Amino acid sequence: MTNRRDFLKVTGTAATVVGFPTIFRSAHAARENEMNILCWEGYNSDEVLDPFRKRNPGAKVSAESGTSDPDMINKLRAGEINVWDLININQPWAREQMFPEGLIKPLNRDRFEKYFDNMMAAFQGPYKWSLDASGQHLIGMVQRFGPFSFVVNTNKISRKTAEDEGFKLFLDSSMKGRYGVLTYDNWNIMHMCVTADVDPFKVHTESEMAAYEKVARQIFAGSKLQTDDLVQMNTALINGEIDAYFTGGTYTASPARFDGETQVRGITPKSGPFDGKGGIIWVEVTSVVNNPNVSPLAEDFLEYAQEADVCKAVAFAEGTYNPVSQMSDPKVFSKFSKDELDAIQWDSLEEEVANSTDYGINPDYDKMIEIYNAAKREA
């Protein structure tokens, strides 16, 4: 099961770990001056890591970006729990899989809970997905997030029309040949469920599976372009080859918007199968790995990541831009320019969050991916 950035390969930046054997051997040495992070792209950038390295002279701080949440979790299950100190993945996995399996360890609530007070209202409390199921243990810190549904060229399809019609827009006969499918498979499946008025995060009936299959076939059959390259998809949207693309959001639209192409806009449907909500939001959770020789720098890094300059660096790292939970803090918010705020659709963010449900785990993913792949092959 892949995640929103399943198209990415392990990055080759200087900050990225070069060669697993080297990091594995060093994992058994003294850990006081070494820390290894398994993460989504951004936390492995020099812009984020170099100030922390300078703050800890002589420390070996390395990071490697993953290609999916399950892939990163499976690294820990396969024995790399002895390698990594921090893991950064999307919201359901820490609470529902990693903590129950003993792959991550609880944080000191006295040390970290105060930071939620400086976060946006949706993440205060602290945030549900930062706690274990009992609510007793703090198991991770949140930072980047974003609504993720679909993207339109507002010069061709108005924001109001797109929000009102939601995913049903792609079933309209007039849209045939006018849209692309950004092939982030897991997200496509979730969104095809929503298009069929089916909640993807539950066990599905035969009729719901049939409705999903019908939509999957229709979406692929009506598409003009299929690619997992967000740059190619945005280019097609800008040059008029397509008017919309199925699966996308702030994360995929932001590079084009930051280049001045603000007609490229992520859309969150105003209604849908999630108690009336039509959108889905991803939120990253960063946790301390239950490494028997975990680096003391791990929790230091979690604290460091709350600083205003670091929050901004994380938000605008690696060529795609995302809001961070700390943006309600004036010291963080002041770091963003007007153009940067426009790139991440700050003007509608609160409304989009309110119209979204949390990204979750699809219990019927294996069945749905078979249907999905068959529909994609036929198209």
mmCIF file of N, CA and C in Angstrom, residues 20 30 43 46 79 130 157 177 223 248 250 265 268 283 292 298 328 355:
data_model
loop_
_atom_site.group_PDB
_atom_site.id
_atom_site.type_symbol
_atom_site.label_atom_id
_atom_site.label_comp_id
_atom_site.label_asym_id
_atom_site.label_seq_id
_atom_site.Cartn_x
_atom_site.Cartn_y
_atom_site.Cartn_z
ATOM 1 N N PHE A 20 23.085 1.419 2.836
ATOM 2 C CA PHE A 20 22.548 0.878 4.083
ATOM 3 C C PHE A 20 23.604 0.194 4.936
ATOM 4 N N ALA A 30 28.698 3.745 19.531
ATOM 5 C CA ALA A 30 28.138 4.693 20.502
ATOM 6 C C ALA A 30 27.188 5.635 19.780
ATOM 7 N N TYR A 43 12.700 16.555 5.366
ATOM 8 C CA TYR A 43 13.501 16.458 6.583
ATOM 9 C C TYR A 43 14.926 15.997 6.277
ATOM 10 N N ASP A 46 19.510 19.546 3.422
ATOM 11 C CA ASP A 46 20.570 20.237 4.174
ATOM 12 C C ASP A 46 20.038 21.485 4.861
ATOM 13 N N GLY A 79 14.059 -5.496 10.960
ATOM 14 C CA GLY A 79 15.274 -5.469 11.769
ATOM 15 C C GLY A 79 15.965 -4.136 11.835
ATOM 16 N N SER A 130 -1.402 11.978 17.544
ATOM 17 C CA SER A 130 -0.140 12.033 18.289
ATOM 18 C C SER A 130 -0.198 11.204 19.562
ATOM 19 N N ILE A 157 -12.346 25.932 -15.082
ATOM 20 C CA ILE A 157 -13.365 25.419 -14.169
ATOM 21 C C ILE A 157 -13.268 26.246 -12.890
ATOM 22 N N GLY A 177 -11.891 13.281 -21.754
ATOM 23 C CA GLY A 177 -10.758 13.754 -22.523
ATOM 24 C C GLY A 177 -10.213 15.094 -22.070
ATOM 25 N N SER A 223 -10.004 9.590 -19.098
ATOM 26 C CA SER A 223 -8.822 10.440 -18.907
ATOM 27 C C SER A 223 -8.021 10.592 -20.199
ATOM 28 N N GLY A 248 -4.816 15.182 -6.279
ATOM 29 C CA GLY A 248 -3.862 16.265 -6.126
ATOM 30 C C GLY A 248 -4.357 17.206 -5.044
ATOM 31 N N THR A 250 -2.815 20.759 -2.345
ATOM 32 C CA THR A 250 -1.820 21.793 -2.059
ATOM 33 C C THR A 250 -0.421 21.306 -2.404
ATOM 34 N N ARG A 265 -5.102 25.187 -8.937
ATOM 35 C CA ARG A 265 -5.619 25.234 -7.563
ATOM 36 C C ARG A 265 -6.102 23.872 -7.095
ATOM 37 N N THR A 268 -10.951 21.088 -2.519
ATOM 38 C CA THR A 268 -11.530 20.188 -1.527
ATOM 39 C C THR A 268 -13.043 20.219 -1.686
ATOM 40 N N VAL A 283 -1.538 14.163 7.388
ATOM 41 C CA VAL A 283 -0.764 14.855 8.424
ATOM 42 C C VAL A 283 0.416 13.954 8.794
ATOM 43 N N PRO A 292 16.915 -0.036 20.727
ATOM 44 C CA PRO A 292 17.468 -0.301 22.059
ATOM 45 C C PRO A 292 18.642 0.612 22.413
ATOM 46 N N ALA A 298 17.634 12.269 19.193
ATOM 47 C CA ALA A 298 16.323 12.126 18.554
ATOM 48 C C ALA A 298 15.308 13.097 19.140
ATOM 49 N N SER A 328 0.069 28.943 13.311
ATOM 50 C CA SER A 328 -0.709 29.866 14.142
ATOM 51 C C SER A 328 0.181 30.662 15.083
ATOM 52 N N ASN A 355 -13.535 20.768 5.824
ATOM 53 C CA ASN A 355 -14.299 19.928 4.901
ATOM 54 C C ASN A 355 -13.615 18.596 4.611
#
